[in-house]
mmCIF file of C-alpha atoms in Angstrom:
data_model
loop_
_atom_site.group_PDB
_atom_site.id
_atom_site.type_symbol
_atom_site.label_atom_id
_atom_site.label_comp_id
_atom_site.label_asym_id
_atom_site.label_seq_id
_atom_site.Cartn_x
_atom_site.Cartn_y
_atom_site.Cartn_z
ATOM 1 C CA UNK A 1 0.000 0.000 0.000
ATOM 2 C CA UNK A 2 1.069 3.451 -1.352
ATOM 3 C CA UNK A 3 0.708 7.091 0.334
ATOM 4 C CA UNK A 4 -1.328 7.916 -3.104
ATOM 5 C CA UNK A 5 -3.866 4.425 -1.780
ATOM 6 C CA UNK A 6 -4.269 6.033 1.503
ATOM 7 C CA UNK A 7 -4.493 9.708 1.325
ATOM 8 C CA UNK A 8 -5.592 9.875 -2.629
ATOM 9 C CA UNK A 9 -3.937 11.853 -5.177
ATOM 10 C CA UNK A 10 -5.102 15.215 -7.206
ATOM 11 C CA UNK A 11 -7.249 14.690 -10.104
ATOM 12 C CA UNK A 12 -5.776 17.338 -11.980
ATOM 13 C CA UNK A 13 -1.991 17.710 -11.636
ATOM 14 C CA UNK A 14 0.721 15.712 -10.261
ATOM 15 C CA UNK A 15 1.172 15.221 -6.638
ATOM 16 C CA UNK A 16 3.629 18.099 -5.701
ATOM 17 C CA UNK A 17 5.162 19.658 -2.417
ATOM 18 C CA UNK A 18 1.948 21.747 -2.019
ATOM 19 C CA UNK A 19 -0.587 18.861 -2.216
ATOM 20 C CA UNK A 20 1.584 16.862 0.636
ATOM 21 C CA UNK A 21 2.370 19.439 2.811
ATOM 22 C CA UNK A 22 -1.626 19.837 2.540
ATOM 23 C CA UNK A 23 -2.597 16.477 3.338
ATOM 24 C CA UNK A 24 -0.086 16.393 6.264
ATOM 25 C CA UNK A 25 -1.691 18.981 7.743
ATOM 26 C CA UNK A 26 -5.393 17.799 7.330
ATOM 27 C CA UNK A 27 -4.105 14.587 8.852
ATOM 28 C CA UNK A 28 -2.129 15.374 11.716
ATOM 29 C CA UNK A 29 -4.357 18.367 13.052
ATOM 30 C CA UNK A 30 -6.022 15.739 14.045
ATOM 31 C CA UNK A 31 -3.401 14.498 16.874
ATOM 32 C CA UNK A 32 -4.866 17.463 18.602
ATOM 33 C CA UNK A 33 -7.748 15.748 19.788
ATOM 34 C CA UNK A 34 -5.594 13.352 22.009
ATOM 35 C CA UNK A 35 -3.036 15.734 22.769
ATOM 36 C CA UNK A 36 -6.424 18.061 24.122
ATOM 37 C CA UNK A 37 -7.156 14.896 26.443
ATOM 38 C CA UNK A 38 -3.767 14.655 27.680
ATOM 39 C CA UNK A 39 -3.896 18.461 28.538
ATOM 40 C CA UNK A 40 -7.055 17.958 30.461
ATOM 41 C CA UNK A 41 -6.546 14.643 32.095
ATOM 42 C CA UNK A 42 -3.248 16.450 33.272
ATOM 43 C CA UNK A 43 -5.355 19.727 34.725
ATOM 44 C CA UNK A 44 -7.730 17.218 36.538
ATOM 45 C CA UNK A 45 -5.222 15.234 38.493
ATOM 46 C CA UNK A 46 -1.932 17.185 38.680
ATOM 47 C CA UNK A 47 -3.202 20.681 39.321
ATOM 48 C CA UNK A 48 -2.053 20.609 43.464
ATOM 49 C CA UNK A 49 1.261 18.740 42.610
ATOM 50 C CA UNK A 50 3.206 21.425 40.775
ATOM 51 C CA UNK A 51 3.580 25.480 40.869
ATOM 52 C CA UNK A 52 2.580 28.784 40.078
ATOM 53 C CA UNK A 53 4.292 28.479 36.268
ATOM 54 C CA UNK A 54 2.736 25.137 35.360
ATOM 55 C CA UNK A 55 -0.623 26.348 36.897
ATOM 56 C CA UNK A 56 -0.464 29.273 34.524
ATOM 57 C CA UNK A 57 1.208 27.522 31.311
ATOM 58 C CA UNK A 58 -1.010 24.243 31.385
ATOM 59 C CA UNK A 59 -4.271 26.479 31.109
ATOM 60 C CA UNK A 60 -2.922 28.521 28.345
ATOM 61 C CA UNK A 61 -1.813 25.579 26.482
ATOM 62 C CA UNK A 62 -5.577 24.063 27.025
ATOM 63 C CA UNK A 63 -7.107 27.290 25.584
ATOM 64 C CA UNK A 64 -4.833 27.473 22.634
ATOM 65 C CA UNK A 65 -5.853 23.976 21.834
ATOM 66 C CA UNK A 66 -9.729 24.771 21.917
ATOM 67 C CA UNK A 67 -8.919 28.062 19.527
ATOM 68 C CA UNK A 68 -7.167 25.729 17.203
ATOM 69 C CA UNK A 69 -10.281 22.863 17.179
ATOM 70 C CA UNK A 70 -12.674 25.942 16.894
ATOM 71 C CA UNK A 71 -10.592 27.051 13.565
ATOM 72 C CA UNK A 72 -9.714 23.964 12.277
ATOM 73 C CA UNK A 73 -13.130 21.742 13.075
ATOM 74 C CA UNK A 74 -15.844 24.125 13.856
ATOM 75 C CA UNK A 75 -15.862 26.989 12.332
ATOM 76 C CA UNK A 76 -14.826 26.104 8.597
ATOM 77 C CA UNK A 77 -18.403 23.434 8.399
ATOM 78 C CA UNK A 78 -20.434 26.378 9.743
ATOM 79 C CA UNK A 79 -22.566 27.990 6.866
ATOM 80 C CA UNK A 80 -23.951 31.581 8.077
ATOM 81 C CA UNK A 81 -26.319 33.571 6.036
ATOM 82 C CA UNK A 82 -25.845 37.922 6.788
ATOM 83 C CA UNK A 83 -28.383 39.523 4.895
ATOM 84 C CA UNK A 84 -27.326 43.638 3.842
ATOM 85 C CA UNK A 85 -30.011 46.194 2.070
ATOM 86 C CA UNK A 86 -27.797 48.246 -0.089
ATOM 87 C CA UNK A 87 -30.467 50.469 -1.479
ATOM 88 C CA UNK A 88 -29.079 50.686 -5.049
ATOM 89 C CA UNK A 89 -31.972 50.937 -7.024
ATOM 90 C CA UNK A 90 -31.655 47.735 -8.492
ATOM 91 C CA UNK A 91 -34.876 45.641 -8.553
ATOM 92 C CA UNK A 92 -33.292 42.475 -7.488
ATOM 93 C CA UNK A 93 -32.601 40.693 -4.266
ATOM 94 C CA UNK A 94 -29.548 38.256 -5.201
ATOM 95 C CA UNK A 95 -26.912 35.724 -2.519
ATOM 96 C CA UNK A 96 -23.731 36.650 -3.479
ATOM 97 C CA UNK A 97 -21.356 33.457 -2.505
ATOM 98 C CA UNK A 98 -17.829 32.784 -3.410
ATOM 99 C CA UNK A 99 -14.394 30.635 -2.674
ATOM 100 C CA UNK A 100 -16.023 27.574 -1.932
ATOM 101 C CA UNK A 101 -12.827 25.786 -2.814
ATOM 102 C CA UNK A 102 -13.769 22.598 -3.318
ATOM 103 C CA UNK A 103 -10.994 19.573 -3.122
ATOM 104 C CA UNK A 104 -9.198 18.546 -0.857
ATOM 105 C CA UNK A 105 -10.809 20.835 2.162
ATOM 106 C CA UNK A 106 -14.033 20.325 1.280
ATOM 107 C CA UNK A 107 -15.946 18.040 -0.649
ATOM 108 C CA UNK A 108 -19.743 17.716 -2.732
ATOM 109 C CA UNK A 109 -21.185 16.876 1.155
ATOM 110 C CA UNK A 110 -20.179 20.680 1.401
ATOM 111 C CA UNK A 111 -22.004 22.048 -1.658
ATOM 112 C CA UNK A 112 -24.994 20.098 -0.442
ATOM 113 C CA UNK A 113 -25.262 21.528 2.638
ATOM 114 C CA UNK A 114 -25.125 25.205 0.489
ATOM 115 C CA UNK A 115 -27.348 24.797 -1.661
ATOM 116 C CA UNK A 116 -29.706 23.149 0.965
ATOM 117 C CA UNK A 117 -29.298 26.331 2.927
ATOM 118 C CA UNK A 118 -29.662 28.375 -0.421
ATOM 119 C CA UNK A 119 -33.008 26.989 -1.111
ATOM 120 C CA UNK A 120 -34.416 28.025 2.234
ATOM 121 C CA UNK A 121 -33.780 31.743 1.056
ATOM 122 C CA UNK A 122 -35.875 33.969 -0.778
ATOM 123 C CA UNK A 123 -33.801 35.062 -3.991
ATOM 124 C CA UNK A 124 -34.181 35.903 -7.169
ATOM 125 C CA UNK A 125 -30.897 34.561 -8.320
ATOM 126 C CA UNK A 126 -27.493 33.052 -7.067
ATOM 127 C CA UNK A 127 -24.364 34.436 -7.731
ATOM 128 C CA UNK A 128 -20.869 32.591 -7.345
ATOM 129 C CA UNK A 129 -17.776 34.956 -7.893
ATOM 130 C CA UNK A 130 -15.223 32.257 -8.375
ATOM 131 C CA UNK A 131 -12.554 29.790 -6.844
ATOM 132 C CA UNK A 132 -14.818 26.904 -7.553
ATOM 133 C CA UNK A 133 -11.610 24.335 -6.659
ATOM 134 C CA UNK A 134 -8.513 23.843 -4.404
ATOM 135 C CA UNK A 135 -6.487 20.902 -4.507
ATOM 136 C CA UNK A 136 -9.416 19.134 -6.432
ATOM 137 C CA UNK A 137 -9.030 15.385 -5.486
ATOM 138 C CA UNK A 138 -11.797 14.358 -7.613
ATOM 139 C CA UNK A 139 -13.724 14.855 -10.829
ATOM 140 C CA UNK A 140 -15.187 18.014 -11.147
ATOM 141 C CA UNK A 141 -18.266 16.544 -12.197
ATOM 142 C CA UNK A 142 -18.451 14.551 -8.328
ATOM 143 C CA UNK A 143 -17.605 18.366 -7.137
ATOM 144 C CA UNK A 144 -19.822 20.037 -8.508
ATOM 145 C CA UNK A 145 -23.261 17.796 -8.861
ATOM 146 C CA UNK A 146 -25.271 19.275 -6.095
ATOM 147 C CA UNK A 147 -25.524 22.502 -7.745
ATOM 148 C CA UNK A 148 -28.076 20.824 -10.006
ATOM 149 C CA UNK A 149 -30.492 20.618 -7.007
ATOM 150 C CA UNK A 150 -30.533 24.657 -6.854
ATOM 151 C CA UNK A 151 -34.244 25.830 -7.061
ATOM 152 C CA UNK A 152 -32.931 29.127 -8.042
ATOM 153 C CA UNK A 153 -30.923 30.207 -10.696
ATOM 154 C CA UNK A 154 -27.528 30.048 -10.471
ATOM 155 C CA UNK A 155 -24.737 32.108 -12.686
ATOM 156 C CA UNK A 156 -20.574 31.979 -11.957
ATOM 157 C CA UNK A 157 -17.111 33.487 -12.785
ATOM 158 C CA UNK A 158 -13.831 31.739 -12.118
ATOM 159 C CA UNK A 159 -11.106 32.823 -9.806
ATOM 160 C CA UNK A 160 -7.709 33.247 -10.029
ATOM 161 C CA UNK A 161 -7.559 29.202 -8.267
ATOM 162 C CA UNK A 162 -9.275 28.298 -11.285
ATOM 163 C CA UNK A 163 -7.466 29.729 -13.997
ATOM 164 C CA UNK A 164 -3.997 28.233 -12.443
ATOM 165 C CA UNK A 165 -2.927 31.062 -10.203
ATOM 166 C CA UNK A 166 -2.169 29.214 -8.648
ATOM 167 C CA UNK A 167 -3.635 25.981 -9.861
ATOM 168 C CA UNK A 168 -4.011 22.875 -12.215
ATOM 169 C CA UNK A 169 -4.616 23.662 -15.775
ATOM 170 C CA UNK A 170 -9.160 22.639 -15.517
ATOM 171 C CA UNK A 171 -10.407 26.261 -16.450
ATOM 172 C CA UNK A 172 -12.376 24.548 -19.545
ATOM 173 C CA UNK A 173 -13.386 21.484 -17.225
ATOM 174 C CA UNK A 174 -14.989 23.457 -15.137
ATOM 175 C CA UNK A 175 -16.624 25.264 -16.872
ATOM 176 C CA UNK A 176 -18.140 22.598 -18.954
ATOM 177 C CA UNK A 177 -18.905 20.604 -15.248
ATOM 178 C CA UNK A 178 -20.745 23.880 -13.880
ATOM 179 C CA UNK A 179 -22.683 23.951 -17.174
ATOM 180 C CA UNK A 180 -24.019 20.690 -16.833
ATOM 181 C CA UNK A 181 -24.838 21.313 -13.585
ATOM 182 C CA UNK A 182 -27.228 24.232 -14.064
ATOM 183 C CA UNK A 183 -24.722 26.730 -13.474
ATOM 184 C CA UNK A 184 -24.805 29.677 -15.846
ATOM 185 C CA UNK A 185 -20.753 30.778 -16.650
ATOM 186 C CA UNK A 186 -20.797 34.381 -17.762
ATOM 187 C CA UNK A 187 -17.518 35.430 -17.455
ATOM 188 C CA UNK A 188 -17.073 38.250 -20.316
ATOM 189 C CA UNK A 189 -21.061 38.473 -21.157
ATOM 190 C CA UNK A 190 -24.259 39.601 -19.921
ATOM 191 C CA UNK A 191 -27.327 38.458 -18.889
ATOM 192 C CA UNK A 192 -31.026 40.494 -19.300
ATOM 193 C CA UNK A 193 -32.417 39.253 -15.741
ATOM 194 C CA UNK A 194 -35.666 41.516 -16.400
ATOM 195 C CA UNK A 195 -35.540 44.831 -14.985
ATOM 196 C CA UNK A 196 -31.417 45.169 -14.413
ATOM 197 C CA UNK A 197 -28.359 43.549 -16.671
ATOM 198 C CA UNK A 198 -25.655 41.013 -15.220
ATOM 199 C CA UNK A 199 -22.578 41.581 -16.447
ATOM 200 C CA UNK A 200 -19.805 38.737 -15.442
ATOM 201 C CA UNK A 201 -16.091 39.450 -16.119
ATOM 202 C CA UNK A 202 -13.178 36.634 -15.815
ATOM 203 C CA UNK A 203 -10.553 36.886 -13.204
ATOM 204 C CA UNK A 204 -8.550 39.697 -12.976
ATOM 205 C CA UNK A 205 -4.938 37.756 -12.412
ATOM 206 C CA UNK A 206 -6.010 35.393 -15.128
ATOM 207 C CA UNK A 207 -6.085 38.756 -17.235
ATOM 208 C CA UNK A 208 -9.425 37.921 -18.312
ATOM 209 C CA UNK A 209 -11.685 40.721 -16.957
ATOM 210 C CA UNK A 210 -12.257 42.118 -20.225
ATOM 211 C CA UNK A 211 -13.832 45.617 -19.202
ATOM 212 C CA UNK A 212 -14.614 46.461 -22.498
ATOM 213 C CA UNK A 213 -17.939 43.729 -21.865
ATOM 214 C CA UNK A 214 -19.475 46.629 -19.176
ATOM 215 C CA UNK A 215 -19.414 49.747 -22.088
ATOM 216 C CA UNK A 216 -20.601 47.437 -24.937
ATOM 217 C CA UNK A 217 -23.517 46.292 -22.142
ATOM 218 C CA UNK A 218 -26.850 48.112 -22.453
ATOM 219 C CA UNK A 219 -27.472 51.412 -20.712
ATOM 220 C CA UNK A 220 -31.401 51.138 -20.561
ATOM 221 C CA UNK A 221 -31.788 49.563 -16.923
ATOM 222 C CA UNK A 222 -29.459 49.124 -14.074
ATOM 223 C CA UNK A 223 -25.815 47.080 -14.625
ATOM 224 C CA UNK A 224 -24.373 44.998 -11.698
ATOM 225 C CA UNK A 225 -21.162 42.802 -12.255
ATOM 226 C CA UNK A 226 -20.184 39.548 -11.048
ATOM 227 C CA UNK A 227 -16.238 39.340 -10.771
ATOM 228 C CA UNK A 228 -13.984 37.816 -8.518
ATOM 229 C CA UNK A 229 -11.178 40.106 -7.723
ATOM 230 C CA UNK A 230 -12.847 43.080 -6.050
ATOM 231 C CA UNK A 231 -9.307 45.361 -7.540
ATOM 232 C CA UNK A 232 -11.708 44.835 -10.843
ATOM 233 C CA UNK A 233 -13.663 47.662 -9.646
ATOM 234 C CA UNK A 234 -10.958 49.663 -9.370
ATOM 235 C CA UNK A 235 -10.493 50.128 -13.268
ATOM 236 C CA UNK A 236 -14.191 50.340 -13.965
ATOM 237 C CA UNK A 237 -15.374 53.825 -15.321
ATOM 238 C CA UNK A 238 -16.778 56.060 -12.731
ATOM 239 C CA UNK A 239 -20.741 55.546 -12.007
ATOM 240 C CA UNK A 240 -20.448 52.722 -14.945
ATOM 241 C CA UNK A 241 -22.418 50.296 -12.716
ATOM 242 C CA UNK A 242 -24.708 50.201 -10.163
ATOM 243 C CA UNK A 243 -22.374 47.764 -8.036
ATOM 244 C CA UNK A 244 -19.398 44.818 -8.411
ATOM 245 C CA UNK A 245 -19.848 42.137 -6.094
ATOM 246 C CA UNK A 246 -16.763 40.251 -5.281
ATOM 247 C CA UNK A 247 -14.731 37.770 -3.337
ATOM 248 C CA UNK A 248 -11.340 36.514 -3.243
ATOM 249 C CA UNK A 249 -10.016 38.119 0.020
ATOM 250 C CA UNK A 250 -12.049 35.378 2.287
ATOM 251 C CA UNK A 251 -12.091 37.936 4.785
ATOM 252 C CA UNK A 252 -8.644 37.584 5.882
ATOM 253 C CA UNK A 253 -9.875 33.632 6.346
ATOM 254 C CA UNK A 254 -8.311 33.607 10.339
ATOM 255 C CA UNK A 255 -9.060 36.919 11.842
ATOM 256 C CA UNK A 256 -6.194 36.916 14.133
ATOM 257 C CA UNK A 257 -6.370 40.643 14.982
ATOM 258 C CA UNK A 258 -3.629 42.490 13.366
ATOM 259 C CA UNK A 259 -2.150 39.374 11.518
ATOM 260 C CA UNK A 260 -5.215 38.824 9.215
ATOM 261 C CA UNK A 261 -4.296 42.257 7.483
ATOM 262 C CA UNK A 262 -0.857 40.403 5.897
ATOM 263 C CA UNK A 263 -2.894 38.412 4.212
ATOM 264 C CA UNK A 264 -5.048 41.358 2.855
ATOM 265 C CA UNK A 265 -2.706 42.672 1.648
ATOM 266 C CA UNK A 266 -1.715 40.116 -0.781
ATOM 267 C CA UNK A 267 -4.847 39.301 -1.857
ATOM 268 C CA UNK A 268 -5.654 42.867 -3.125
ATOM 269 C CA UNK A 269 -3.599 45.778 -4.056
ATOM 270 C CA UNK A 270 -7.016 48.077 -3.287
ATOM 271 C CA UNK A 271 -6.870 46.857 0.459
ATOM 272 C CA UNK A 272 -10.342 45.553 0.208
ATOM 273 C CA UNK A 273 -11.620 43.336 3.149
ATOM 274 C CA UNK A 274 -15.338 42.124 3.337
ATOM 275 C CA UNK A 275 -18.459 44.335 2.730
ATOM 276 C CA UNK A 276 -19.731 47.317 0.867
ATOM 277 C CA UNK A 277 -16.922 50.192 -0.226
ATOM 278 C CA UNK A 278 -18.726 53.670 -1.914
ATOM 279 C CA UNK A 279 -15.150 54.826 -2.236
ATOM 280 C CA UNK A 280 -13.980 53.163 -5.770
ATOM 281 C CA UNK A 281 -15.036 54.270 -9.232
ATOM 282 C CA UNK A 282 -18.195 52.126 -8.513
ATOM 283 C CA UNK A 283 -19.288 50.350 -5.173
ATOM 284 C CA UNK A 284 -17.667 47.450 -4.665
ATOM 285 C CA UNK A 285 -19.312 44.353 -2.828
ATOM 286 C CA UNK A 286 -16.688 41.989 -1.399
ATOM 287 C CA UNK A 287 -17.830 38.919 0.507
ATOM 288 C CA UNK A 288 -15.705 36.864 2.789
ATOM 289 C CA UNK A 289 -16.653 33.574 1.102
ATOM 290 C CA UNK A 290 -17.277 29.897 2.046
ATOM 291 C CA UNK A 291 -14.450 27.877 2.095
ATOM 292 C CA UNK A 292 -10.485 27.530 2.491
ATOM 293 C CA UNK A 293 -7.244 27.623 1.068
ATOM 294 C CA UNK A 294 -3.506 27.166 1.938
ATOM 295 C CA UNK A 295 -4.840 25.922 5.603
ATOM 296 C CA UNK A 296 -8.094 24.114 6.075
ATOM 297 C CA UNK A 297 -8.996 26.747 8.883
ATOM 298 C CA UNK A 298 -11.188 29.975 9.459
ATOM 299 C CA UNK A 299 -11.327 31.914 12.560
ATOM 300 C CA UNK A 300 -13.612 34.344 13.518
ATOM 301 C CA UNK A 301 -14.757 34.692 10.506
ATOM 302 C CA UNK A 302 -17.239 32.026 9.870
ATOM 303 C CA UNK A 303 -18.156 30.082 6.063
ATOM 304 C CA UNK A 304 -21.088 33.356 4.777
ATOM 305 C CA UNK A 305 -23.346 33.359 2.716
ATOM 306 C CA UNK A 306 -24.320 37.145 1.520
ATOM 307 C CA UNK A 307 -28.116 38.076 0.780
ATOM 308 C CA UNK A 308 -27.921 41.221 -0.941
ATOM 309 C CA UNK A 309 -31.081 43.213 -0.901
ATOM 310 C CA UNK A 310 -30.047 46.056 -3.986
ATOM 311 C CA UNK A 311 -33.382 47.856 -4.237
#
C-alpha cells in the first residue's frame, strides 16, 4: 500500500510539495484531539502537585488547543447567512457566494449543505464569484453535482484558483462541469435578468476581466457585475455600474487581529476586506466567502453566505 492508496492523489496535476504538505496537515491536526485529552486529564489530576508556572502555562496551552479545534473543526463546516439592504436601485434581491474551494478541504457533502441552505432563502438569483476548486481530489463533475439541485438560478465566474494562479490547468473542465450542472458561466457576457443587466467578467490575475464587456452592455436599466477580484472595480469607469460584487479576500480567512491584514494585503492591491466600499469608481461588494485555502482553517470569521437586498 502506497501514500497515493491512503491519502488519494489530485485529479488534476501531479502530486507536488503543495498537495503533501496539505494532506499532512489535514491529517495530523487531528493528533490534537488526544493531545487536548492529555492536557485535560493532566489539569484534573496534577493541578495541586506542581507550581505557580505550570498552573499558569497548562491552562494557556488548554485554551490554545480549543482556539485551534474551533478554527480547524468548527468553524470552517459552519454555513452563516448575513443579509445587507444596499439600497441601489436595483430591482433584485440576489446571494452573493464565493471561494467555496472545493478539493481537498471540502468536498460535494459541502455544496450540499449550500445549496440546501440556499433553497431556504428567498432570492431571485445566485451568484458565485469564483474559486470553484482547491487541490481538487476528484472529478469536477463529483464536485460540482449538487448545484443541479438549486431551485434558483444560479450564474458563476472563475477565480484566479481556477485559472492556475495558482492551480491545475481545468479552467475549460470546469466550466463545462458547472454547465451541466445548471450553473450559468458568464464570465465576459451579460445576462437580461428583467428589470437590471448582469454583467460577469473573468478573473482579474487570469487577465481575463475584459472591461470592455461593461461599455458594450446596455445602458437602458441598471448594470451589476459579477467578478472575482474586487481590484476589478478599481479600473471600472466612474458611475459605470450600479455595483461589483466580489470575493477573493475570504475575509482575511483567520481573523487573528492584526495578523489577518498580511494576508489582505496580498490578496488585493485596493486593500479591500469584506463588505460594501462607496469609495472606488463604482461600489464594490466583497464577501468573505465559504471555504479555504492554503490551511483548512477559518477563525472568527465564519463560512457566509451574503443576501444582498439592492433595491
Amino acid at each position: 500500500m502506497t501514500l497515493a492508496d491512503v491519502f488519494g492523489l489530485p485529479a488534476y496535476e501531479p502530486a507536488g510539495p503543495v498537495w503533501w504538505t496539505s494532506v499532512a496537515i489535514v491529517w495530523l491536526s487531528h493528533l490534537v484531539w488526544p493531545l487536548l485529552a492529555w492536557v485535560f486529564w493532566r489539569l484534573a489530576t496534577r493541578w495541586r502537585r506542581h507550581g505557580w508556572w505550570w498552573r499558569i502555562s497548562r491552562p494557556v496551552l488548554a485554551l490554545a488547543l480549543l482556539v485551534f479545534v474551533e478554527g480547524r473543526f468548527i468553524e470552517p463546516n459552519l454555513i452563516t447567512v448575513q443579509h445587507t439592504r444596499l439600497g441601489l436601485g436595483v430591482p433584485a434581491r440576489v446571494a452573493l457566494v464565493s471561494d467555496l474551494h472545493l478539493g481537498l478541504f471540502h468536498g460535494p457533502g459541502f455544496v450540499e449543505r449550500v445549496v440546501a441552505r440556499l433553497n431556504e432563502l428567498d432570492v431571485d438569483a445566485v451568484l458565485i464569484a469564483g474559486d470553484h476548486t482547491y487541490l481538487p481530489d476528484r472529478p469536477l463533475d463529483e464536485l460540482m453535482a449538487p448545484w443541479a439541485a438549486s431551485r434558483h438560478p444560479v450564474y458563476a465566474v472563475l477565480g484566479n484558483h481556477d485559472e492556475q494562479r495558482p492551480g491545475p490547468p481545468l479552467a475549460d473542465a470546469l466550466r463545462r462541469a458547472l454547465q451541466r450542472h445548471r450553473v450559468h458561466v458568464i464570465e465576459n457576457r451579460w445576462q437580461d435578468m428583467g428589470g437590471w443587466t448582469l454583467i460577469g467578467l473573468g478573473d482579474r490575475y487570469a487577465g481575463r476581466d475584459d472591461r470592455s464587456v461593461v461599455e458594450r452592455a446596455p445602458a437602458g436599466q441598471p448594470r451589476v457585475v459579477l467578478t472575482h477580484n474586487p481590484d476589478t472595480g478599481i479600473a471600472l469607469p466612474k458611475k459605470s455600474v450600479a455595483l461589483l460584487m466580489a470575493g477573493h479576500t475570504h475575509g482575511g480567512q483567520i481573523r487573528i487581529p492584526g495578523l489577518f491584514r498580511l494576508h489582505l494585503r496580498n490578496a488585493t492591491y485596493g486593500g479591500f476586506d469584506r463588505g460594501f466600499y462607496t469609495v472606488t469608481p463604482v461600489p464594490v461588494y466583497v464577501t468573505s466567502g465559504l471555504g479555504e485555502s492554503h490551511l483548512p482553517m477559518r477563525l472568527l470569521n465564519p463560512p457566509v453566505i451574503d443576501v444582498l437586498d439592492l433595491r
